[in-house]
Coordinates of C-alpha atoms and ligand atoms in Angstrom, one line a residue:
M6 CA -108.7 18.4 13.8
T7 CA -106.4 20.1 12.1
D8 CA -103.0 21.9 13.2
I9 CA -104.6 25.0 11.8
E10 CA -106.0 27.1 14.6
G11 CA -109.8 27.4 13.9
A12 CA -109.8 25.5 10.5
R13 CA -112.3 23.2 9.2
E14 CA -111.3 20.0 7.5
R15 CA -112.1 17.5 4.8
R16 CA -110.5 15.0 3.0
V17 CA -110.5 15.0 -1.1
R18 CA -109.5 11.6 -2.4
T19 CA -107.3 12.1 -5.8
G20 CA -105.4 9.5 -7.9
G21 CA -104.9 6.9 -5.1
V22 CA -103.9 9.6 -2.6
D23 CA -106.3 11.0 0.1
L24 CA -105.1 14.9 0.5
C25 CA -106.0 16.5 3.9
V26 CA -107.7 20.1 3.2
A27 CA -108.0 22.9 5.5
E28 CA -110.2 25.8 5.2
L29 CA -110.8 29.3 7.4
G30 CA -113.4 32.4 6.6
D31 CA -116.5 32.7 4.6
P32 CA -116.9 30.4 1.5
A33 CA -118.9 33.1 0.1
A34 CA -115.8 35.5 -0.3
P35 CA -112.9 35.0 -2.9
T36 CA -111.2 32.0 -2.1
V37 CA -107.4 32.1 -1.4
V38 CA -105.4 28.8 -2.1
L39 CA -102.2 28.4 -0.2
V40 CA -99.6 25.9 -1.4
H41 CA -96.8 24.9 0.9
G42 CA -93.1 23.7 0.0
Y43 CA -90.4 21.6 0.9
P44 CA -89.7 20.5 3.4
D45 CA -92.9 21.7 4.7
S46 CA -96.7 21.1 5.6
K47 CA -99.8 23.6 5.0
E48 CA -98.8 24.6 8.4
V49 CA -96.1 26.8 7.2
W50 CA -98.8 29.4 6.2
S51 CA -100.7 29.3 9.4
A52 CA -99.6 33.1 10.3
V53 CA -100.7 34.1 6.9
A54 CA -103.9 32.4 6.7
A55 CA -104.8 33.6 10.1
R56 CA -104.4 37.2 8.8
L57 CA -106.1 36.7 5.7
A58 CA -109.2 34.5 7.3
D59 CA -111.3 37.5 8.0
R60 CA -111.1 38.6 4.3
F61 CA -111.3 35.9 2.3
H62 CA -112.2 32.2 1.9
V63 CA -108.5 30.4 2.8
V64 CA -108.0 27.3 1.5
L65 CA -104.8 24.8 2.6
Y66 CA -103.4 21.5 1.6
D67 CA -101.0 19.1 2.2
V68 CA -99.7 18.2 -0.6
R69 CA -99.4 14.2 -1.5
G70 CA -96.9 12.7 1.1
H71 CA -96.7 15.5 3.6
G72 CA -98.3 16.2 6.6
R73 CA -101.9 14.7 6.9
S74 CA -102.3 13.7 3.1
T75 CA -101.2 10.3 2.2
A76 CA -98.4 9.2 0.2
P77 CA -98.7 7.6 -3.4
K78 CA -97.6 3.7 -4.0
P79 CA -94.8 3.6 -5.2
L80 CA -93.3 6.7 -4.3
R81 CA -91.3 6.9 -7.5
G82 CA -93.5 8.5 -10.2
G83 CA -96.2 9.7 -7.9
F84 CA -94.9 13.3 -7.9
T85 CA -94.9 14.5 -11.2
L86 CA -96.1 18.0 -11.9
A87 CA -99.2 16.4 -13.9
K88 CA -100.3 14.5 -10.9
L89 CA -99.8 17.2 -8.6
T90 CA -101.8 19.4 -10.8
D91 CA -104.7 16.7 -10.8
D92 CA -104.6 17.2 -6.8
F93 CA -105.0 21.0 -7.3
L94 CA -108.0 20.6 -9.8
A95 CA -109.2 18.4 -7.2
V96 CA -109.1 20.3 -4.2
I97 CA -111.0 23.4 -6.3
D98 CA -113.3 21.2 -7.5
E99 CA -114.4 20.6 -3.9
V100 CA -114.1 24.2 -2.5
S101 CA -114.6 26.3 -5.4
P102 CA -116.4 24.4 -8.3
D103 CA -118.2 27.7 -9.6
R104 CA -115.7 30.3 -9.1
P105 CA -111.7 30.8 -10.0
V106 CA -109.3 30.9 -7.2
H107 CA -106.5 33.2 -5.9
L108 CA -103.3 30.5 -5.8
V109 CA -100.4 31.3 -3.7
G110 CA -97.1 29.2 -3.6
H111 CA -94.0 29.2 -1.6
D112 CA -91.2 27.4 -2.8
W113 CA -92.5 23.8 -4.2
G114 CA -95.6 25.1 -3.7
S115 CA -94.9 27.7 -5.9
V116 CA -92.8 25.7 -8.3
Q117 CA -95.8 23.5 -8.8
S118 CA -98.5 26.5 -8.8
W119 CA -96.4 27.8 -11.6
E120 CA -97.3 24.5 -13.6
F121 CA -101.0 25.2 -12.8
V122 CA -101.0 28.4 -14.1
T123 CA -99.3 27.7 -17.2
V124 CA -101.6 24.6 -18.1
G125 CA -104.5 24.6 -20.5
R126 CA -106.5 22.3 -18.5
T127 CA -106.6 24.9 -15.3
E128 CA -107.5 27.9 -17.5
G129 CA -110.6 29.8 -16.3
R130 CA -110.1 28.1 -12.8
I131 CA -107.4 30.7 -11.6
A132 CA -107.9 34.2 -10.8
S133 CA -104.7 35.1 -9.7
F134 CA -101.1 33.9 -8.8
T135 CA -98.4 35.0 -6.1
S136 CA -95.1 33.5 -6.2
M137 CA -92.8 33.4 -3.6
S138 CA -89.2 31.8 -3.9
G139 CA -90.2 29.0 -6.5
P140 CA -89.4 29.5 -9.9
S141 CA -91.4 27.7 -12.7
L142 CA -89.1 24.3 -13.8
D143 CA -89.8 25.7 -17.5
H144 CA -88.5 29.0 -17.1
F145 CA -85.6 28.0 -15.0
G146 CA -84.8 25.0 -18.0
H147 CA -85.0 28.2 -20.7
W148 CA -83.3 30.6 -18.2
I149 CA -80.2 28.1 -18.2
N150 CA -80.4 27.4 -22.1
T151 CA -80.3 30.7 -22.9
R152 CA -77.0 31.5 -21.1
V153 CA -75.7 28.3 -21.7
R154 CA -76.1 29.1 -25.7
R155 CA -74.9 32.4 -25.6
P156 CA -72.5 32.8 -22.5
T157 CA -71.4 36.3 -21.9
P158 CA -69.0 36.4 -18.7
R159 CA -72.2 38.2 -16.8
R160 CA -74.4 35.4 -18.1
V161 CA -71.7 32.6 -17.0
G162 CA -71.6 34.4 -13.5
Q163 CA -75.3 34.3 -13.0
L164 CA -75.3 30.6 -14.0
L165 CA -72.5 29.7 -11.4
G166 CA -74.2 32.0 -9.1
Q167 CA -77.6 30.0 -9.1
G168 CA -75.8 26.6 -9.5
A169 CA -73.9 27.3 -6.3
K170 CA -77.1 28.0 -4.3
S171 CA -78.5 24.7 -5.8
W172 CA -76.3 22.0 -4.0
Y173 CA -79.3 20.8 -2.3
V174 CA -80.6 19.8 -5.4
Y175 CA -78.1 17.9 -6.5
L176 CA -77.6 15.9 -3.1
L177 CA -81.7 15.6 -3.0
H178 CA -81.2 13.1 -6.4
T179 CA -78.8 10.7 -4.8
P180 CA -80.7 7.4 -3.7
A181 CA -81.5 6.9 -0.4
L182 CA -79.0 9.3 1.4
P183 CA -81.5 12.3 1.9
E184 CA -84.4 9.9 3.7
L185 CA -81.7 8.6 5.9
A186 CA -80.7 12.2 6.9
W187 CA -84.1 13.8 7.3
R188 CA -85.1 10.4 9.3
G189 CA -82.2 10.4 11.4
P190 CA -80.0 13.8 12.7
L191 CA -81.0 16.5 10.0
G192 CA -85.0 15.7 10.8
K193 CA -84.2 16.8 14.6
A194 CA -81.5 19.3 13.8
W195 CA -83.8 21.1 11.4
P196 CA -86.0 23.3 13.9
G197 CA -82.7 24.3 15.3
I198 CA -81.1 25.4 11.8
L199 CA -84.3 27.2 10.5
R200 CA -84.0 29.4 13.9
R201 CA -80.2 30.0 13.4
A202 CA -79.8 30.5 9.6
E203 CA -83.2 31.6 8.7
K204 CA -84.5 33.8 11.8
L205 CA -87.6 31.8 12.0
P206 CA -89.7 33.0 15.1
A207 CA -89.9 29.8 17.6
G208 CA -93.4 28.5 18.0
D209 CA -95.2 25.1 16.8
Y210 CA -93.7 25.1 12.9
P211 CA -92.1 22.7 11.7
T212 CA -94.6 20.0 12.7
A213 CA -93.7 16.6 13.9
S214 CA -94.3 15.1 10.5
L215 CA -91.5 16.7 8.9
P216 CA -89.0 13.5 8.9
S217 CA -91.4 12.1 6.9
D218 CA -92.5 15.4 4.8
A219 CA -88.8 15.8 3.7
A220 CA -88.2 12.2 3.0
H221 CA -91.3 12.0 0.6
G222 CA -90.8 15.3 -0.8
A223 CA -87.1 14.3 -2.0
W224 CA -89.7 12.8 -5.1
L225 CA -90.6 16.1 -5.8
Y226 CA -87.1 16.7 -7.4
R227 CA -86.2 13.3 -8.3
D228 CA -89.5 13.4 -10.5
N229 CA -89.5 16.5 -12.1
V230 CA -86.2 18.5 -12.0
R231 CA -83.9 16.8 -14.5
A232 CA -86.5 16.2 -17.0
R233 CA -87.9 19.4 -17.0
L234 CA -84.9 21.7 -17.0
R235 CA -83.3 19.2 -19.6
H236 CA -86.6 19.7 -21.8
P237 CA -88.7 22.7 -20.7
R238 CA -92.0 23.5 -22.7
E239 CA -92.2 26.1 -25.0
D240 CA -95.7 27.2 -24.0
A241 CA -95.3 27.8 -20.5
Y242 CA -97.4 31.4 -20.5
A243 CA -99.3 32.5 -17.6
H244 CA -102.9 32.4 -17.9
A245 CA -103.4 34.8 -14.9
P246 CA -101.7 37.7 -13.6
V247 CA -98.8 37.0 -11.7
Q248 CA -97.9 38.7 -8.4
L249 CA -93.8 37.8 -7.8
I250 CA -92.8 38.4 -4.2
T251 CA -88.7 38.1 -4.2
P252 CA -86.9 38.0 -0.8
L253 CA -83.4 39.7 -1.9
G254 CA -81.4 37.1 1.1
D255 CA -82.9 34.1 -0.4
A256 CA -79.9 31.5 0.4
F257 CA -81.7 29.0 -2.2
L258 CA -82.6 31.2 -5.2
S259 CA -81.0 33.8 -7.3
E260 CA -83.2 37.1 -7.9
R261 CA -82.0 37.0 -11.4
L262 CA -83.8 34.1 -12.2
Y263 CA -86.6 36.2 -13.1
D264 CA -85.0 38.4 -15.1
D265 CA -86.5 37.4 -18.0
L266 CA -90.2 36.6 -16.5
E267 CA -91.9 39.4 -18.4
R268 CA -91.4 37.0 -21.5
W269 CA -93.7 34.4 -19.9
V270 CA -96.2 36.7 -17.7
P271 CA -97.9 39.2 -19.2
R272 CA -99.5 40.8 -16.4
L273 CA -96.5 40.4 -13.7
T274 CA -96.5 42.7 -10.4
R275 CA -93.0 42.5 -8.6
R276 CA -92.6 42.7 -4.9
T277 CA -88.8 42.3 -3.1
L278 CA -88.3 42.3 0.3
P279 CA -84.8 41.7 2.4
D280 CA -85.1 38.6 3.9
K281 CA -84.5 35.1 3.6
H282 CA -86.3 32.0 2.0
W283 CA -88.9 31.3 4.7
I284 CA -91.2 34.5 4.3
P285 CA -94.6 32.9 5.2
R286 CA -92.9 32.5 8.7
T287 CA -90.6 35.8 8.8
R288 CA -93.0 38.4 7.2
P289 CA -96.7 36.8 7.7
D290 CA -98.0 40.7 7.9
Q291 CA -96.5 41.9 4.6
V292 CA -97.2 38.5 2.9
A293 CA -100.6 38.2 3.9
S294 CA -101.1 42.4 2.9
W295 CA -99.3 42.0 -0.4
I296 CA -101.8 38.8 -1.0
E297 CA -104.8 40.7 0.1
E298 CA -103.6 44.0 -2.2
F299 CA -103.3 41.8 -5.2
V300 CA -106.3 39.8 -4.6
R301 CA -108.5 43.0 -4.0
S302 CA -107.3 44.3 -7.2
V303 CA -107.7 41.5 -9.7
E304 CA -111.2 41.1 -8.2
A305 CA -111.8 44.5 -8.8
G306 CA -110.9 44.1 -12.5
Q307 CA -107.9 46.7 -12.0
D308 CA -104.5 46.4 -13.4
P309 CA -102.4 45.6 -10.5
R310 CA -99.0 46.2 -12.0
P311 CA -96.5 48.6 -11.0
T312 CA -93.9 49.7 -13.8
R313 CA -91.4 47.2 -13.9
T314 CA -88.4 49.5 -13.9
D315 CA -89.8 51.0 -10.4
R316 CA -87.7 49.0 -7.7
H317 CA -89.2 51.3 -4.9
A318 CA -92.8 50.5 -6.1
Q319 CA -91.3 46.8 -5.6
R320 CA -90.4 47.2 -2.4
F321 CA -92.0 49.8 -0.5
G322 CA -95.5 49.3 -2.2
G323 CA -97.8 48.7 0.6
Q324 CA -95.6 49.2 3.5
L325 CA -96.7 51.2 6.2
V326 CA -94.0 54.3 6.8
L327 CA -94.5 57.4 9.0
V328 CA -92.4 60.5 8.3
T329 CA -92.0 63.0 11.3
G330 CA -91.8 67.1 10.2
A331 CA -93.7 65.8 7.3
G332 CA -95.4 69.4 6.6
S333 CA -92.3 70.9 5.0
G334 CA -89.0 70.1 3.0
I335 CA -86.9 67.1 3.6
G336 CA -90.0 65.4 5.4
R337 CA -92.5 66.4 3.0
A338 CA -90.6 65.1 -0.1
T339 CA -89.9 61.9 1.7
A340 CA -93.3 61.2 2.2
F341 CA -94.2 61.9 -1.6
A342 CA -91.3 59.4 -2.5
F343 CA -92.8 56.6 -0.3
A344 CA -96.3 57.9 -1.6
E345 CA -95.1 57.4 -5.1
A346 CA -93.9 53.7 -4.5
G347 CA -97.0 52.9 -3.3
A348 CA -96.6 53.0 0.4
R349 CA -99.2 53.7 3.3
V350 CA -97.9 57.1 4.4
V351 CA -98.6 58.6 8.0
A352 CA -97.2 62.3 7.5
V353 CA -96.8 63.8 11.1
D354 CA -95.8 67.6 11.8
R355 CA -96.6 69.9 14.7
D356 CA -98.1 71.9 12.0
A357 CA -101.7 70.4 11.6
E358 CA -102.7 72.2 8.1
A359 CA -99.4 71.3 6.8
A360 CA -99.5 67.7 7.8
A361 CA -103.0 67.4 6.3
R362 CA -101.6 69.1 3.0
T363 CA -98.9 66.6 2.7
A364 CA -101.4 63.5 3.6
E365 CA -103.5 64.9 0.4
L366 CA -101.1 65.3 -2.3
S367 CA -99.3 61.9 -1.1
R368 CA -103.0 60.2 -2.0
L369 CA -102.5 62.1 -5.3
A370 CA -99.1 61.2 -5.9
G371 CA -100.0 57.5 -5.6
A372 CA -99.8 56.4 -1.7
A373 CA -101.9 53.5 -0.9
D374 CA -103.3 55.6 1.8
A375 CA -101.8 58.7 3.7
W376 CA -103.3 60.1 7.0
A377 CA -101.8 63.3 8.6
E378 CA -101.6 63.5 12.4
T379 CA -100.7 66.3 14.5
A380 CA -97.8 66.1 17.2
D381 CA -94.8 67.9 18.5
V382 CA -92.0 65.5 18.6
S383 CA -90.4 66.9 21.6
D384 CA -93.6 65.9 23.9
E385 CA -93.5 62.8 25.4
Q386 CA -96.7 62.5 26.2
A387 CA -98.2 63.4 22.4
M388 CA -95.7 60.9 21.0
E389 CA -97.1 58.5 23.1
K390 CA -100.6 59.4 22.3
L391 CA -99.5 59.4 18.8
A392 CA -98.0 56.1 18.9
E393 CA -100.5 54.4 20.4
K394 CA -103.3 55.5 17.5
V395 CA -100.8 54.6 14.7
H396 CA -100.5 51.2 16.2
R397 CA -104.2 51.0 16.8
E398 CA -105.7 52.3 13.7
Y399 CA -102.8 51.8 10.9
G400 CA -100.6 48.9 12.3
V401 CA -96.9 48.6 13.1
L402 CA -94.6 50.7 11.2
D403 CA -92.4 48.9 8.3
V404 CA -90.2 52.5 8.2
L405 CA -89.9 54.9 10.7
V406 CA -88.4 58.4 9.4
N407 CA -87.3 60.4 12.3
N408 CA -87.0 64.2 9.9
A409 CA -88.5 66.8 12.2
G410 CA -86.1 69.1 13.4
I411 CA -85.0 73.1 14.0
G412 CA -82.2 75.2 13.2
L413 CA -80.2 77.0 15.9
S414 CA -77.1 79.2 15.3
G415 CA -74.7 81.2 17.4
S416 CA -71.7 81.0 19.6
F417 CA -71.6 78.9 22.9
F418 CA -71.7 81.9 24.8
T419 CA -75.0 83.2 23.6
T420 CA -76.5 80.1 23.5
T421 CA -79.2 80.3 26.6
T422 CA -79.7 77.0 28.6
Q423 CA -83.5 77.3 26.9
D424 CA -82.1 77.2 23.7
W425 CA -80.1 74.3 24.5
R426 CA -83.0 72.6 25.6
R427 CA -85.3 73.4 22.8
V428 CA -82.8 72.3 20.2
L429 CA -82.3 68.9 22.2
D430 CA -85.7 68.3 22.8
V431 CA -86.6 68.7 19.1
N432 CA -83.7 67.3 17.5
L433 CA -82.6 64.6 20.0
W434 CA -85.6 63.6 22.2
G435 CA -87.8 63.6 19.3
V436 CA -85.7 61.0 17.4
I437 CA -85.7 59.2 20.8
H438 CA -89.2 58.8 21.3
G439 CA -89.5 58.1 18.1
C440 CA -87.2 55.1 18.2
R441 CA -88.2 54.1 21.5
L442 CA -92.1 54.0 21.1
F443 CA -92.3 53.1 17.1
G444 CA -89.3 50.9 17.4
A445 CA -90.2 49.2 20.2
R446 CA -93.2 48.1 18.5
M447 CA -91.1 46.8 15.6
A448 CA -88.6 44.8 17.3
E449 CA -91.6 43.1 19.1
R450 CA -93.2 42.5 16.0
D451 CA -89.9 40.9 14.7
Q452 CA -90.9 41.2 11.1
G453 CA -88.1 43.3 10.3
G454 CA -88.2 47.2 9.6
H455 CA -86.0 50.0 9.2
I456 CA -85.6 53.5 11.2
V457 CA -84.0 56.4 9.5
N458 CA -83.0 59.3 11.3
V459 CA -82.4 62.7 9.7
A460 CA -78.9 64.1 11.4
S461 CA -76.9 66.3 9.5
A462 CA -73.3 67.0 8.2
A463 CA -72.7 69.2 11.3
A464 CA -72.9 66.0 13.1
Y465 CA -69.2 65.3 12.1
Q466 CA -68.1 68.8 11.0
P467 CA -67.7 70.9 13.8
S468 CA -68.2 74.9 13.6
R469 CA -67.9 77.5 16.1
A470 CA -71.3 79.0 14.7
L471 CA -73.6 76.1 15.5
P472 CA -72.3 74.1 18.8
A473 CA -76.0 73.2 19.9
Y474 CA -77.1 72.5 16.8
S475 CA -73.8 70.3 15.8
T476 CA -74.1 68.7 19.4
S477 CA -77.7 67.4 18.6
K478 CA -76.8 65.8 15.2
A479 CA -73.9 64.3 16.4
A480 CA -76.0 62.4 19.2
V481 CA -78.2 61.5 16.7
L482 CA -75.6 60.2 14.4
M483 CA -74.0 58.3 17.4
L484 CA -77.7 57.0 18.4
S485 CA -78.2 55.6 14.8
E486 CA -75.0 53.4 15.2
C487 CA -75.5 52.1 18.3
L488 CA -79.1 51.2 17.7
R489 CA -78.1 49.7 14.3
A490 CA -76.0 47.5 16.4
E491 CA -78.6 46.4 18.9
L492 CA -81.5 45.9 16.2
A493 CA -79.2 44.1 13.5
S494 CA -80.5 40.8 15.1
R495 CA -84.1 41.9 14.6
R496 CA -84.0 42.4 11.1
I497 CA -84.5 46.1 11.8
G498 CA -82.0 48.3 9.8
V499 CA -81.2 51.8 11.2
T500 CA -79.8 54.7 8.9
A501 CA -78.4 58.2 10.1
I502 CA -78.9 60.7 7.0
C503 CA -76.4 63.9 6.5
P504 CA -77.9 65.9 4.1
G505 CA -75.6 69.2 4.0
L506 CA -77.1 72.4 2.7
I507 CA -80.7 71.6 1.2
N508 CA -83.0 74.7 0.0
T509 CA -85.9 74.4 2.5
N510 CA -87.7 76.4 5.1
I511 CA -85.2 75.8 8.0
T512 CA -83.4 78.9 7.0
S513 CA -86.5 81.1 7.7
T514 CA -87.4 79.4 11.1
A515 CA -83.9 78.6 12.4
R516 CA -83.1 80.7 15.8
F517 CA -79.9 83.2 15.8
T518 CA -78.8 83.7 19.2
G519 CA -76.8 86.7 20.4
V520 CA -78.7 89.1 18.3
D521 CA -81.8 91.3 18.2
E522 CA -84.9 90.5 16.5
A523 CA -84.1 92.6 13.3
E524 CA -80.6 91.1 12.9
E525 CA -82.1 87.5 13.6
R526 CA -84.6 88.5 10.5
R527 CA -81.6 89.7 8.4
R528 CA -79.6 86.4 9.0
R529 CA -82.3 84.3 8.3
E530 CA -83.1 85.7 5.1
R531 CA -79.1 85.8 4.2
S532 CA -79.1 82.4 5.1
A533 CA -82.3 81.6 3.1
R534 CA -80.5 83.3 -0.1
L535 CA -77.3 81.3 0.7
Y536 CA -79.2 77.9 0.7
G537 CA -81.4 79.4 -1.9
M538 CA -78.2 79.9 -4.2
R539 CA -76.6 76.6 -3.1
N540 CA -80.0 75.1 -4.5
Y541 CA -79.6 71.5 -3.5
P542 CA -83.6 70.3 -3.3
P543 CA -85.0 67.9 -0.6
E544 CA -86.3 65.5 -3.5
K545 CA -82.7 64.7 -3.7
V546 CA -82.7 63.9 0.1
A547 CA -86.0 61.7 -0.1
S548 CA -84.6 59.7 -2.6
A549 CA -81.3 59.3 -0.9
I550 CA -83.7 57.7 1.8
L551 CA -85.5 55.5 0.0
E552 CA -82.0 54.0 -1.5
A553 CA -80.5 53.8 2.2
V554 CA -83.5 51.6 3.6
A555 CA -83.5 49.5 0.2
H556 CA -79.8 48.7 0.8
N557 CA -79.9 49.2 4.8
R558 CA -77.2 51.9 4.7
A559 CA -75.7 52.7 7.7
V560 CA -74.6 56.4 7.2
V561 CA -75.6 58.5 4.4
P562 CA -73.8 62.1 3.5
V563 CA -76.0 63.6 0.5
T564 CA -74.3 66.6 -1.0
P565 CA -71.1 66.6 -2.3
E566 CA -69.9 68.7 0.3
A567 CA -71.5 66.7 3.0
R568 CA -69.3 63.6 1.5
G569 CA -66.3 65.7 1.2
A570 CA -66.7 66.6 5.0
R571 CA -67.3 63.1 6.4
W572 CA -64.2 61.8 4.3
L573 CA -62.3 64.8 5.9
S574 CA -63.5 64.2 9.1
R575 CA -61.8 60.4 8.8
L576 CA -58.8 61.3 6.8
A577 CA -58.2 64.5 7.8
P578 CA -59.6 65.8 10.8
A579 CA -57.2 68.7 11.4
A580 CA -58.2 70.4 8.1
L581 CA -61.7 70.1 9.3
R582 CA -61.1 72.0 12.7
R583 CA -59.4 74.6 11.0
I584 CA -62.3 75.1 8.7
A585 CA -64.4 75.0 11.9
R586 CA -62.8 78.2 13.4
V587 CA -64.1 80.3 10.3
E588 CA -66.8 83.0 11.6
P589 CA -69.6 82.6 8.8
K590 CA -70.2 86.2 7.7
L591 CA -74.0 86.1 7.8
Ligands
NAD612 P1 -88.2 72.3 7.0 O1 -88.4 73.4 8.2 O2 -88.4 73.0 5.9 O3 -89.3 71.4 7.9 C1 -89.4 71.0 9.1 C2 -90.6 70.2 9.1 O4 -90.8 69.7 10.6 C3 -91.7 71.4 9.3 O5 -92.8 71.0 8.9 C4 -92.1 71.9 10.9 O6 -93.4 71.9 11.0 C5 -91.7 70.3 11.8 N1 -91.3 70.5 13.3 C6 -90.1 71.4 13.5 N2 -90.3 71.0 14.5 C7 -91.2 70.2 15.1 C8 -91.7 69.3 16.3 N3 -91.2 69.8 17.5 N4 -92.4 68.3 16.0 C9 -93.5 68.0 14.9 N5 -92.7 69.1 13.8 C10 -91.7 69.5 14.0 O7 -86.5 71.7 7.4 P2 -85.8 70.7 6.7 O8 -84.3 71.4 6.2 O9 -86.7 69.8 5.7 O10 -85.6 69.8 8.0 C11 -85.6 68.2 8.4 C12 -84.4 67.8 8.9 O11 -83.6 67.7 7.8 C13 -84.2 68.4 10.3 O12 -84.0 67.2 10.8 C14 -82.9 69.1 10.1 O13 -82.2 69.4 10.8 C15 -82.2 68.2 8.8 N6 -81.4 68.7 7.9 C16 -81.8 69.9 7.0 C17 -81.0 70.5 6.4 C18 -81.2 71.4 5.4 O14 -80.2 71.6 4.8 N7 -82.2 72.1 5.0 C19 -79.5 70.1 6.3 C20 -79.1 68.9 7.4 C21 -80.0 68.4 8.0

C-alpha cells in the first residue's frame, strides 16, 4: 500500500538503497516522473498526480532517505547528485525502459532534476523537464560568480537578496542541530507553520515521516551545495526542453536567479504565478495543467516556447478567463489580450453573434481555447445557468472580468425608476451575480484567482449629468474594495478598473433621459464624436487590466483624465464638486 490513493507500488533496489516507487495511470501513456523536494516525500505530489493520472503514466518515488525509501549508510556522502542520478536512472529503467520520460521536480526534486537533465548519461532518456522552485546548483554557482566578478549595484543587490533568502541553507550545514530540531519541536510545529506561512490547505500532508525526511535530507545540502557552488560545471546545458514555473512570492528563491537561464537552456518556456513556495500543494490545478500542456506539445513535436519577453504569456498562458460584455469595446479587447497571452477565454455577451465573433477571433489571436456564451448579466437565472455550464465544461475560473455595462445620461428628475432599475440591474447586479457565482467557486477551490470589475472614473467623479450611472459605478468600486478585503486570505485579488473616456460603442447604445427620440439620437451622435475625438482605444484599457491582475492592483484609473480626477477626489474634492455642476453641452 502507498499513501497516494489508487497507486500501484514497487520497490527498486539501487546503490545500497531500496526506493519506494508509486505508479498511477496507463503505463502505455507518456510517463511523467514527479520528484519531490525538501523536507518532503512523494506525497507532496498527491493532488497533482491525481489530476494527471487519467492522461499520463504518472510515477513518483521517495528520494533515498525519505518517505518509505531506505537511507544510505553512512549518511555522509550518500546523497551526492551522482548517486541521486543513479537512483533516477534505476527508477526509469524499471518504469519506462524504452521511452524517454517527462521529468517534473519541485524544490530539491528540481535541483536534482537539473543534474539529470544536464549530464551526458541521461541523454535520450528525458523528453522534457518542468522545474519548480529549485535551481541547478551549477547555474546558481555561475550566477553568483558573474555577480561577484562584475559587481554593479544591481547585481550586489541581487546577491544580497538571494543571500538573505538562503538563511536556512547555512543552518542546514551546521552539524547535528538540524537533526535535533526536526526530530524535536520543529518537526511537530512544521505542519502548522506550512498552513500559516505558506497557506497550505489542511489535509494529509505532510506525512508522519517528516522528521526523519528532514533529518536525512539535510545531507542533500551538506553533500552538494558548497562543493558545487564553488566549482560549478561548465557544461551544464539542458538536453531536453525545459518549462520553468516560478512562484513570484517564493520566500526561499529570488526570481532573479533565473535571469541567465537562456544561456543554459536552448528551449525554455517560462511560467509565473503569484504564490509562495509549495505550489504542488497550493496550486495543483494550475501546475497539472501547465505540465499537461507542456508534455502534450513536446509529444506532438511542437515548439512550446512563448517569447521570453512576453510576461503576460508567462503569467496567463493556459489560465481560464471569463469576460462579460465581451462582444464589443473594452470587453472584446480584454478577451483578445488574454487570448494573445495564451489563456483559455470564455467570451460572454447578451449579443450571441458578437460573443461568437470574439471567441473566433480570440482563437486566431492565440488563445489556448475560446468559447462563446450568451447571457444577460442582469438575469440571475441566466447567470446561474452560465456558471453551472462554465464550471462543468471548462472548470473554475482563474480570472473573472465583470465588464458588461450600459450608459445612462440625464438629470436625476428625468431618470425614471425604470431607468434606475435597468442601469443598476446591469451595471451593479451584473457584477454582483458574477462575483457571487464565479467568485464562490474560486474561493471554494482555494487555489487563488482574480476578479476584475470594470467601474468607471464616474465612480469617484460626481456629475449632474450622470446620477444613475455614477451611482452604479460607485457601488461597483466599493463592492470591489470590500470583496478585496474579504478574499485576500483566499489569495483572490479584486481590482476595480476606472477607464475614463474610451472610444467604444457605448455612446451609440447609451440612454439619454428626458429627451425625445430624435434628440436622443442627436446626443448619441455628438457623444460618439466627442469620444472619437478623444480617441483613447479600448486596447489600452485591456492592457491595464492584464497589468492590474499581474500586480494585484486595487483601483486602476486608466486615462490621464481618470487619474487626474482620482487625485482631485482625494486632494481637492471641492474642485471636483464645482466641475460636477457644469452642464455638459451635448
Ligand atoms: P460597449 O457598448 O462597446 O460594450 C459593452 C458590451 O457589453 C456590448 O457587447 C454589450 O452587448 C454587452 N452588454 C451590455 N449589457 C449587457 C448585459 N446586460 N449582459 C451581457 N452583456 C451586455 O461598451 P464599453 O465601453 O466597452 O463598456 C464596457 C464597460 O466599460 C462598461 O461597464 C462601461 O460602463 C465601462 N466604461 C466604459 C467607458 C467608455 O468610455 N467607453 C468608460 C468607463 C467605463
